[in-house]
Amino acid sequence: MNSLVSNGTAPSDNGFYLIAFDTLGNKNYLILALVIIYLITLFCNLVLLVMVFMNPSLQNPKFLAVCNLAVVDISISSVIVPQMVPVFVFNLNHISFGTCFSQMFFMHFFSDMESFSLALLAYDRLVAICFPLRYPYINTNFRMSFIIGGLWFLVFLLEIFPVTLASNLLYCRSRVVQSCCCEHGPVYALACGDTSLNRQLVTVLRIASVAQRWKAFNTCVTHLALVFIYYLPVIMAYIMANLNLVKSVDLFTAVLTVCVTIPPMLNPIIYSLKTEELKEKASYLCSKCLLIISGKHIISALQ
């Protein structure tokens, strides 16, 4: 790595340099594990979406919310993992300003959408448990679609301002971002102007996120499992960082990245195992596939 990459202070430079996992001797194994997690995430969530799309009986408000979570899971993993391969395997760690701030927006956008999606699932189960007879009239497909669309628009407005503010800062100091992706905190900390408003926005967003976390706990066991899987490791990681218990920034980044990418992989698996409708449809599809395969073998044997 040349001097430009190491100090990132050249005025003509129009981007950042992502630096992470340098102190981890087996970082390629970490990237491989993340890629495997990503592929499983894609497969499981796409299977879930296809099952709902192909079965009209599953096209109800509950599974609209489930499909919304699946889309968010695919999106957040796609924003984080694929760009890590060229950066940390092939050392192509330079990222332009436009790409960096675009990634920053989508990463935080889908992270917030994960919170709101879990809260939406909690709301759906709360209505189903407390008002079982009125549930079909309270939660219709149209109302659930309207709520989902409103959440996407709300989170867009919530995230566009801090990212725009960060992109307008002057970065005349180091351009080295100590992270595996363009997170808001590590990036705006490199600015040489006044970042007090950025810090205030980060605090406000964290408060809003915590409020949504508490709302998401008011539901049944499946949704509690989703919430614990998504938030508990991340909360513990941030507590350890704030208490200065983290000795290695690279190790902290690695743990945090794994904590963010594993829940999108587990969400559809949990729904497949815990939801009777999905288990029935999955068993039917598997039986149908086995019959088709067996029929082909019988025909080939007779020939």
C-alpha atoms as a printed R data frame, in Angstrom:
    type eleno elety resid chain resno       x       y       z
1   ATOM     1    CA   MET     A     1   0.000   0.000   0.000
2   ATOM     2    CA   ASN     A     2   1.510   3.305  -1.060
3   ATOM     3    CA   SER     A     3   1.679   6.511   0.943
4   ATOM     4    CA   LEU     A     4  -1.479   7.855  -0.646
5   ATOM     5    CA   VAL     A     5  -3.484   4.895   0.592
6   ATOM     6    CA   SER     A     6  -1.877   4.922   4.016
7   ATOM     7    CA   ASN     A     7  -2.550   8.549   4.881
8   ATOM     8    CA   GLY     A     8  -5.319   9.451   2.409
9   ATOM     9    CA   THR     A     9  -4.516  13.159   2.441
10  ATOM    10    CA   ALA     A    10  -4.030  13.930  -1.250
11  ATOM    11    CA   PRO     A    11  -6.314  16.872  -2.177
12  ATOM    12    CA   SER     A    12  -7.000  15.417  -5.622
13  ATOM    13    CA   ASP     A    13  -8.284  12.176  -4.145
14  ATOM    14    CA   ASN     A    14 -12.031  11.815  -4.713
15  ATOM    15    CA   GLY     A    15 -12.883   8.952  -2.420
16  ATOM    16    CA   PHE     A    16 -12.155   6.913   0.689
17  ATOM    17    CA   TYR     A    17 -10.095   3.826   1.501
18  ATOM    18    CA   LEU     A    18 -11.777   1.039   3.452
19  ATOM    19    CA   ILE     A    19  -9.363  -0.494   5.950
20  ATOM    20    CA   ALA     A    20 -10.473  -3.389   8.157
21  ATOM    21    CA   PHE     A    21  -9.423  -6.862   9.305
22  ATOM    22    CA   ASP     A    22  -5.699  -6.064   8.809
23  ATOM    23    CA   THR     A    23  -4.844  -7.514  12.214
24  ATOM    24    CA   LEU     A    24  -6.842 -10.683  11.557
25  ATOM    25    CA   GLY     A    25  -4.590 -13.341  10.107
26  ATOM    26    CA   ASN     A    26  -7.473 -15.394   8.696
27  ATOM    27    CA   LYS     A    27  -9.574 -12.618   7.174
28  ATOM    28    CA   ASN     A    28 -10.106 -14.633   3.973
29  ATOM    29    CA   TYR     A    29 -11.881 -17.302   6.007
30  ATOM    30    CA   LEU     A    30 -14.094 -14.591   7.477
31  ATOM    31    CA   ILE     A    31 -14.969 -13.297   4.003
32  ATOM    32    CA   LEU     A    32 -15.657 -16.871   2.857
33  ATOM    33    CA   ALA     A    33 -17.986 -17.410   5.823
34  ATOM    34    CA   LEU     A    34 -19.819 -14.161   5.051
35  ATOM    35    CA   VAL     A    35 -20.207 -15.162   1.388
36  ATOM    36    CA   ILE     A    36 -21.670 -18.531   2.433
37  ATOM    37    CA   ILE     A    37 -24.052 -16.766   4.823
38  ATOM    38    CA   TYR     A    38 -25.027 -14.403   2.006
39  ATOM    39    CA   LEU     A    39 -25.751 -17.231  -0.453
40  ATOM    40    CA   ILE     A    40 -27.869 -19.075   2.126
41  ATOM    41    CA   THR     A    41 -29.688 -15.816   2.850
42  ATOM    42    CA   LEU     A    42 -30.479 -15.336  -0.841
43  ATOM    43    CA   PHE     A    43 -31.633 -18.926  -1.288
44  ATOM    44    CA   CYS     A    44 -33.843 -19.130   1.820
45  ATOM    45    CA   ASN     A    45 -35.495 -15.751   1.357
46  ATOM    46    CA   LEU     A    46 -36.073 -16.288  -2.373
47  ATOM    47    CA   VAL     A    47 -37.640 -19.686  -1.659
48  ATOM    48    CA   LEU     A    48 -39.894 -18.013   0.910
49  ATOM    49    CA   LEU     A    49 -40.939 -15.317  -1.587
50  ATOM    50    CA   VAL     A    50 -41.596 -17.884  -4.330
51  ATOM    51    CA   MET     A    51 -43.709 -20.045  -1.992
52  ATOM    52    CA   VAL     A    52 -45.891 -17.092  -1.024
53  ATOM    53    CA   PHE     A    53 -46.160 -15.922  -4.635
54  ATOM    54    CA   MET     A    54 -47.168 -19.376  -5.907
55  ATOM    55    CA   ASN     A    55 -49.726 -20.092  -3.173
56  ATOM    56    CA   PRO     A    56 -52.777 -17.763  -3.060
57  ATOM    57    CA   SER     A    57 -53.684 -19.116   0.393
58  ATOM    58    CA   LEU     A    58 -50.497 -17.534   1.765
59  ATOM    59    CA   GLN     A    59 -51.192 -14.136   0.239
60  ATOM    60    CA   ASN     A    60 -52.613 -12.584   3.390
61  ATOM    61    CA   PRO     A    61 -51.570  -9.634   5.601
62  ATOM    62    CA   LYS     A    62 -49.305 -11.769   7.789
63  ATOM    63    CA   PHE     A    63 -47.270 -13.079   4.868
64  ATOM    64    CA   LEU     A    64 -47.196  -9.677   3.215
65  ATOM    65    CA   ALA     A    65 -45.283  -8.547   6.291
66  ATOM    66    CA   VAL     A    66 -43.130 -11.678   6.137
67  ATOM    67    CA   CYS     A    67 -42.326 -11.036   2.455
68  ATOM    68    CA   ASN     A    68 -41.480  -7.436   3.282
69  ATOM    69    CA   LEU     A    69 -38.965  -8.683   5.857
70  ATOM    70    CA   ALA     A    70 -37.544 -11.136   3.301
71  ATOM    71    CA   VAL     A    71 -36.998  -8.335   0.769
72  ATOM    72    CA   VAL     A    72 -35.307  -6.222   3.451
73  ATOM    73    CA   ASP     A    73 -33.112  -9.172   4.497
74  ATOM    74    CA   ILE     A    74 -31.960  -9.767   0.919
75  ATOM    75    CA   SER     A    75 -31.315  -6.056   0.431
76  ATOM    76    CA   ILE     A    76 -29.286  -5.421   3.582
77  ATOM    77    CA   SER     A    77 -27.090  -8.459   2.945
78  ATOM    78    CA   SER     A    78 -26.615  -7.432  -0.698
79  ATOM    79    CA   VAL     A    79 -25.495  -3.956   0.333
80  ATOM    80    CA   ILE     A    80 -22.872  -5.241   2.789
81  ATOM    81    CA   VAL     A    81 -21.371  -8.549   1.634
82  ATOM    82    CA   PRO     A    82 -20.752  -8.423  -2.165
83  ATOM    83    CA   GLN     A    83 -18.622  -5.254  -2.000
84  ATOM    84    CA   MET     A    84 -16.420  -6.834   0.685
85  ATOM    85    CA   VAL     A    85 -14.993  -9.452  -1.680
86  ATOM    86    CA   PRO     A    86 -13.087  -7.088  -4.031
87  ATOM    87    CA   VAL     A    87 -12.144  -4.825  -1.111
88  ATOM    88    CA   PHE     A    88 -10.667  -7.390   1.254
89  ATOM    89    CA   VAL     A    89  -9.776 -10.292  -1.040
90  ATOM    90    CA   PHE     A    90  -8.333  -8.398  -4.029
91  ATOM    91    CA   ASN     A    91  -7.286  -5.268  -2.057
92  ATOM    92    CA   LEU     A    92  -9.416  -2.958  -4.226
93  ATOM    93    CA   ASN     A    93 -10.185  -0.841  -1.206
94  ATOM    94    CA   HIS     A    94 -10.660   2.557  -2.861
95  ATOM    95    CA   ILE     A    95 -14.288   3.683  -3.018
96  ATOM    96    CA   SER     A    96 -15.494   6.886  -4.641
97  ATOM    97    CA   PHE     A    97 -17.477   9.499  -2.745
98  ATOM    98    CA   GLY     A    98 -20.658   8.755  -4.707
99  ATOM    99    CA   THR     A    99 -20.427   5.010  -4.166
100 ATOM   100    CA   CYS     A   100 -19.556   5.439  -0.501
101 ATOM   101    CA   PHE     A   101 -22.471   7.716   0.338
102 ATOM   102    CA   SER     A   102 -24.860   5.599  -1.736
103 ATOM   103    CA   GLN     A   103 -23.794   2.547   0.243
104 ATOM   104    CA   MET     A   104 -24.115   4.521   3.466
105 ATOM   105    CA   PHE     A   105 -27.693   5.461   2.632
106 ATOM   106    CA   PHE     A   106 -28.838   1.993   1.606
107 ATOM   107    CA   MET     A   107 -27.059   0.276   4.489
108 ATOM   108    CA   HIS     A   108 -28.687   2.480   7.126
109 ATOM   109    CA   PHE     A   109 -31.969   2.548   5.206
110 ATOM   110    CA   PHE     A   110 -32.341  -1.232   5.187
111 ATOM   111    CA   SER     A   111 -31.036  -1.517   8.766
112 ATOM   112    CA   ASP     A   112 -33.821   0.802   9.904
113 ATOM   113    CA   MET     A   113 -36.300  -1.051   7.704
114 ATOM   114    CA   GLU     A   114 -35.329  -4.242   9.535
115 ATOM   115    CA   SER     A   115 -36.416  -2.613  12.800
116 ATOM   116    CA   PHE     A   116 -39.669  -1.310  11.363
117 ATOM   117    CA   SER     A   117 -40.359  -4.656   9.668
118 ATOM   118    CA   LEU     A   118 -39.980  -6.494  12.969
119 ATOM   119    CA   ALA     A   119 -42.281  -3.933  14.593
120 ATOM   120    CA   LEU     A   120 -44.802  -4.491  11.793
121 ATOM   121    CA   LEU     A   121 -44.707  -8.247  12.386
122 ATOM   122    CA   ALA     A   122 -45.220  -7.608  16.094
123 ATOM   123    CA   TYR     A   123 -48.228  -5.405  15.304
124 ATOM   124    CA   ASP     A   124 -49.725  -8.100  13.084
125 ATOM   125    CA   ARG     A   125 -49.346 -10.784  15.758
126 ATOM   126    CA   LEU     A   126 -50.634  -8.424  18.448
127 ATOM   127    CA   VAL     A   127 -53.854  -7.863  16.495
128 ATOM   128    CA   ALA     A   128 -54.179 -11.585  15.756
129 ATOM   129    CA   ILE     A   129 -53.755 -12.510  19.434
130 ATOM   130    CA   CYS     A   130 -55.836  -9.731  21.028
131 ATOM   131    CA   PHE     A   131 -58.578  -9.421  18.388
132 ATOM   132    CA   PRO     A   132 -58.793 -12.844  16.698
133 ATOM   133    CA   LEU     A   133 -62.384 -12.430  15.482
134 ATOM   134    CA   ARG     A   134 -61.831  -8.930  14.155
135 ATOM   135    CA   TYR     A   135 -58.403  -9.644  12.672
136 ATOM   136    CA   PRO     A   136 -59.637 -10.194   9.060
137 ATOM   137    CA   TYR     A   137 -61.352  -6.788   9.176
138 ATOM   138    CA   ILE     A   138 -58.538  -4.889  10.918
139 ATOM   139    CA   ASN     A   139 -55.624  -6.281   8.906
140 ATOM   140    CA   THR     A   140 -56.582  -6.460   5.257
141 ATOM   141    CA   ASN     A   141 -54.133  -6.865   2.389
142 ATOM   142    CA   PHE     A   142 -54.787  -3.289   1.315
143 ATOM   143    CA   ARG     A   143 -54.119  -1.873   4.789
144 ATOM   144    CA   MET     A   144 -50.979  -3.943   5.252
145 ATOM   145    CA   SER     A   145 -49.691  -2.878   1.818
146 ATOM   146    CA   PHE     A   146 -50.447   0.751   2.682
147 ATOM   147    CA   ILE     A   147 -48.582   0.463   6.002
148 ATOM   148    CA   ILE     A   148 -45.574  -1.172   4.320
149 ATOM   149    CA   GLY     A   149 -45.449   1.536   1.649
150 ATOM   150    CA   GLY     A   150 -45.704   4.227   4.317
151 ATOM   151    CA   LEU     A   151 -42.842   2.666   6.300
152 ATOM   152    CA   TRP     A   152 -40.566   2.608   3.257
153 ATOM   153    CA   PHE     A   153 -41.312   6.276   2.573
154 ATOM   154    CA   LEU     A   154 -40.870   7.237   6.247
155 ATOM   155    CA   VAL     A   155 -37.500   5.492   6.549
156 ATOM   156    CA   PHE     A   156 -36.377   7.083   3.274
157 ATOM   157    CA   LEU     A   157 -37.064  10.534   4.732
158 ATOM   158    CA   LEU     A   158 -35.425   9.506   8.003
159 ATOM   159    CA   GLU     A   159 -32.150   8.498   6.350
160 ATOM   160    CA   ILE     A   160 -31.798  10.872   3.400
161 ATOM   161    CA   PHE     A   161 -31.051  13.931   5.543
162 ATOM   162    CA   PRO     A   162 -28.078  12.617   7.614
163 ATOM   163    CA   VAL     A   163 -26.494  11.033   4.534
164 ATOM   164    CA   THR     A   164 -26.931  14.260   2.533
165 ATOM   165    CA   LEU     A   165 -25.456  16.199   5.432
166 ATOM   166    CA   ALA     A   166 -22.459  13.856   5.621
167 ATOM   167    CA   SER     A   167 -21.882  14.067   1.857
168 ATOM   168    CA   ASN     A   168 -21.685  17.866   2.025
169 ATOM   169    CA   LEU     A   169 -18.925  17.885   4.645
170 ATOM   170    CA   LEU     A   170 -15.345  18.750   3.701
171 ATOM   171    CA   TYR     A   171 -13.006  15.768   3.980
172 ATOM   172    CA   CYS     A   172  -9.564  17.350   4.019
173 ATOM   173    CA   ARG     A   173  -7.967  15.052   6.581
174 ATOM   174    CA   SER     A   174  -7.436  11.297   6.395
175 ATOM   175    CA   ARG     A   175  -9.558   9.403   3.898
176 ATOM   176    CA   VAL     A   176  -9.022   6.047   5.609
177 ATOM   177    CA   VAL     A   177 -12.291   4.574   6.920
178 ATOM   178    CA   GLN     A   178 -11.700   2.073   9.712
179 ATOM   179    CA   SER     A   179 -14.591  -0.162   8.748
180 ATOM   180    CA   CYS     A   180 -15.596  -2.810   6.236
181 ATOM   181    CA   CYS     A   181 -18.170  -0.486   4.656
182 ATOM   182    CA   CYS     A   182 -19.181   3.182   4.557
183 ATOM   183    CA   GLU     A   183 -20.939   3.534   7.891
184 ATOM   184    CA   HIS     A   184 -22.083   6.994   8.898
185 ATOM   185    CA   GLY     A   185 -20.035   7.179  12.101
186 ATOM   186    CA   PRO     A   186 -16.561   6.236  10.806
187 ATOM   187    CA   VAL     A   187 -17.032   8.407   7.703
188 ATOM   188    CA   TYR     A   188 -18.276  11.694   9.153
189 ATOM   189    CA   ALA     A   189 -15.631  11.441  11.885
190 ATOM   190    CA   LEU     A   190 -13.032  12.105   9.157
191 ATOM   191    CA   ALA     A   191 -14.541  15.495   8.245
192 ATOM   192    CA   CYS     A   192 -12.605  18.606   9.213
193 ATOM   193    CA   GLY     A   193 -15.648  20.881   9.481
194 ATOM   194    CA   ASP     A   194 -18.336  21.209  12.143
195 ATOM   195    CA   THR     A   195 -19.911  17.763  12.719
196 ATOM   196    CA   SER     A   196 -21.996  18.618  15.789
197 ATOM   197    CA   LEU     A   197 -25.259  18.301  13.835
198 ATOM   198    CA   ASN     A   198 -24.181  14.887  12.558
199 ATOM   199    CA   ARG     A   199 -23.545  13.718  16.117
200 ATOM   200    CA   GLN     A   200 -26.960  14.996  17.208
201 ATOM   201    CA   LEU     A   201 -28.668  13.228  14.316
202 ATOM   202    CA   VAL     A   202 -26.921   9.956  15.177
203 ATOM   203    CA   THR     A   203 -28.214  10.294  18.782
204 ATOM   204    CA   VAL     A   204 -31.762  10.983  17.642
205 ATOM   205    CA   LEU     A   205 -31.753   8.072  15.237
206 ATOM   206    CA   ARG     A   206 -30.490   5.736  17.929
207 ATOM   207    CA   ILE     A   207 -33.310   6.828  20.255
208 ATOM   208    CA   ALA     A   208 -35.885   6.206  17.535
209 ATOM   209    CA   SER     A   209 -34.356   2.829  16.790
210 ATOM   210    CA   VAL     A   210 -34.464   1.766  20.454
211 ATOM   211    CA   ALA     A   211 -38.137   2.765  20.661
212 ATOM   212    CA   GLN     A   212 -38.904   0.543  17.694
213 ATOM   213    CA   ARG     A   213 -36.962  -2.293  19.316
214 ATOM   214    CA   TRP     A   214 -39.150  -2.181  22.412
215 ATOM   215    CA   LYS     A   215 -42.320  -2.205  20.302
216 ATOM   216    CA   ALA     A   216 -41.086  -5.297  18.497
217 ATOM   217    CA   PHE     A   217 -40.989  -7.329  21.733
218 ATOM   218    CA   ASN     A   218 -44.793  -7.341  22.124
219 ATOM   219    CA   THR     A   219 -45.474 -10.463  20.093
220 ATOM   220    CA   CYS     A   220 -45.276 -14.243  20.173
221 ATOM   221    CA   VAL     A   221 -42.328 -16.609  20.423
222 ATOM   222    CA   THR     A   222 -41.335 -16.649  16.742
223 ATOM   223    CA   HIS     A   223 -41.076 -12.890  16.556
224 ATOM   224    CA   LEU     A   224 -39.310 -12.716  19.911
225 ATOM   225    CA   ALA     A   225 -36.718 -15.093  18.491
226 ATOM   226    CA   LEU     A   226 -36.244 -12.863  15.443
227 ATOM   227    CA   VAL     A   227 -35.812  -9.772  17.598
228 ATOM   228    CA   PHE     A   228 -33.340 -11.422  19.972
229 ATOM   229    CA   ILE     A   229 -31.295 -12.844  17.096
230 ATOM   230    CA   TYR     A   230 -31.127  -9.465  15.374
231 ATOM   231    CA   TYR     A   231 -30.598  -7.101  18.290
232 ATOM   232    CA   LEU     A   232 -28.964  -8.925  21.201
233 ATOM   233    CA   PRO     A   233 -25.521  -9.485  19.575
234 ATOM   234    CA   VAL     A   234 -25.476  -5.933  18.170
235 ATOM   235    CA   ILE     A   235 -26.470  -4.384  21.499
236 ATOM   236    CA   MET     A   236 -23.825  -6.418  23.341
237 ATOM   237    CA   ALA     A   237 -21.188  -5.396  20.801
238 ATOM   238    CA   TYR     A   238 -21.980  -1.694  21.214
239 ATOM   239    CA   ILE     A   239 -22.045  -1.987  25.023
240 ATOM   240    CA   MET     A   240 -18.592  -3.593  24.974
241 ATOM   241    CA   ALA     A   241 -17.312  -0.841  22.685
242 ATOM   242    CA   ASN     A   242 -18.718   1.949  24.873
243 ATOM   243    CA   LEU     A   243 -17.166   0.368  27.976
244 ATOM   244    CA   ASN     A   244 -13.793   0.172  26.193
245 ATOM   245    CA   LEU     A   245 -13.806  -3.616  26.479
246 ATOM   246    CA   VAL     A   246 -12.959  -3.981  22.786
247 ATOM   247    CA   LYS     A   247  -9.202  -4.282  22.325
248 ATOM   248    CA   SER     A   248  -9.203  -4.927  18.556
249 ATOM   249    CA   VAL     A   249 -11.135  -2.696  16.159
250 ATOM   250    CA   ASP     A   250 -10.834  -5.333  13.436
251 ATOM   251    CA   LEU     A   251 -12.262  -8.034  15.691
252 ATOM   252    CA   PHE     A   252 -15.108  -5.734  16.735
253 ATOM   253    CA   THR     A   253 -15.900  -4.956  13.080
254 ATOM   254    CA   ALA     A   254 -15.818  -8.646  12.191
255 ATOM   255    CA   VAL     A   255 -18.169  -9.612  15.032
256 ATOM   256    CA   LEU     A   256 -20.541  -6.758  14.220
257 ATOM   257    CA   THR     A   257 -20.618  -7.690  10.515
258 ATOM   258    CA   VAL     A   258 -21.422 -11.314  11.316
259 ATOM   259    CA   CYS     A   259 -24.138 -10.191  13.765
260 ATOM   260    CA   VAL     A   260 -25.766  -8.080  11.051
261 ATOM   261    CA   THR     A   261 -25.626 -10.736   8.303
262 ATOM   262    CA   ILE     A   262 -26.728 -13.833  10.228
263 ATOM   263    CA   PRO     A   263 -30.317 -12.723  11.126
264 ATOM   264    CA   PRO     A   264 -31.362 -12.270   7.454
265 ATOM   265    CA   MET     A   265 -30.260 -15.879   6.911
266 ATOM   266    CA   LEU     A   266 -32.132 -17.218   9.943
267 ATOM   267    CA   ASN     A   267 -35.405 -15.275   9.536
268 ATOM   268    CA   PRO     A   268 -36.880 -17.413   6.709
269 ATOM   269    CA   ILE     A   269 -35.628 -20.604   8.380
270 ATOM   270    CA   ILE     A   270 -37.426 -19.673  11.601
271 ATOM   271    CA   TYR     A   271 -40.621 -18.970   9.697
272 ATOM   272    CA   SER     A   272 -40.340 -22.241   7.797
273 ATOM   273    CA   LEU     A   273 -39.932 -24.207  11.021
274 ATOM   274    CA   LYS     A   274 -42.481 -22.337  13.145
275 ATOM   275    CA   THR     A   275 -45.296 -21.526  10.709
276 ATOM   276    CA   GLU     A   276 -47.741 -24.346   9.959
277 ATOM   277    CA   GLU     A   277 -48.834 -22.861   6.622
278 ATOM   278    CA   LEU     A   278 -45.287 -22.741   5.307
279 ATOM   279    CA   LYS     A   279 -44.480 -26.231   6.572
280 ATOM   280    CA   GLU     A   280 -47.530 -27.632   4.809
281 ATOM   281    CA   LYS     A   281 -46.706 -25.888   1.522
282 ATOM   282    CA   ALA     A   282 -43.025 -26.841   1.778
283 ATOM   283    CA   SER     A   283 -43.945 -30.505   2.429
284 ATOM   284    CA   TYR     A   284 -46.308 -30.464  -0.547
285 ATOM   285    CA   LEU     A   285 -43.664 -28.966  -2.856
286 ATOM   286    CA   CYS     A   286 -41.006 -31.432  -1.659
287 ATOM   287    CA   SER     A   287 -43.374 -34.386  -2.163
288 ATOM   288    CA   LYS     A   288 -44.243 -33.147  -5.639
289 ATOM   289    CA   CYS     A   289 -40.558 -32.800  -6.541
290 ATOM   290    CA   LEU     A   290 -39.812 -36.291  -5.224
291 ATOM   291    CA   LEU     A   291 -42.682 -37.747  -7.274
292 ATOM   292    CA   ILE     A   292 -41.402 -36.027 -10.405
293 ATOM   293    CA   ILE     A   293 -37.864 -37.315  -9.810
294 ATOM   294    CA   SER     A   294 -39.107 -40.828  -9.033
295 ATOM   295    CA   GLY     A   295 -41.265 -40.810 -12.161
296 ATOM   296    CA   LYS     A   296 -38.294 -39.841 -14.297
297 ATOM   297    CA   HIS     A   297 -36.207 -42.655 -12.816
298 ATOM   298    CA   ILE     A   298 -38.991 -45.196 -13.452
299 ATOM   299    CA   ILE     A   299 -39.402 -44.058 -17.058
300 ATOM   300    CA   SER     A   300 -35.663 -44.213 -17.688
301 ATOM   301    CA   ALA     A   301 -35.505 -47.696 -16.129
302 ATOM   302    CA   LEU     A   302 -38.355 -48.958 -18.319
303 ATOM   303    CA   GLN     A   303 -36.616 -47.610 -21.406
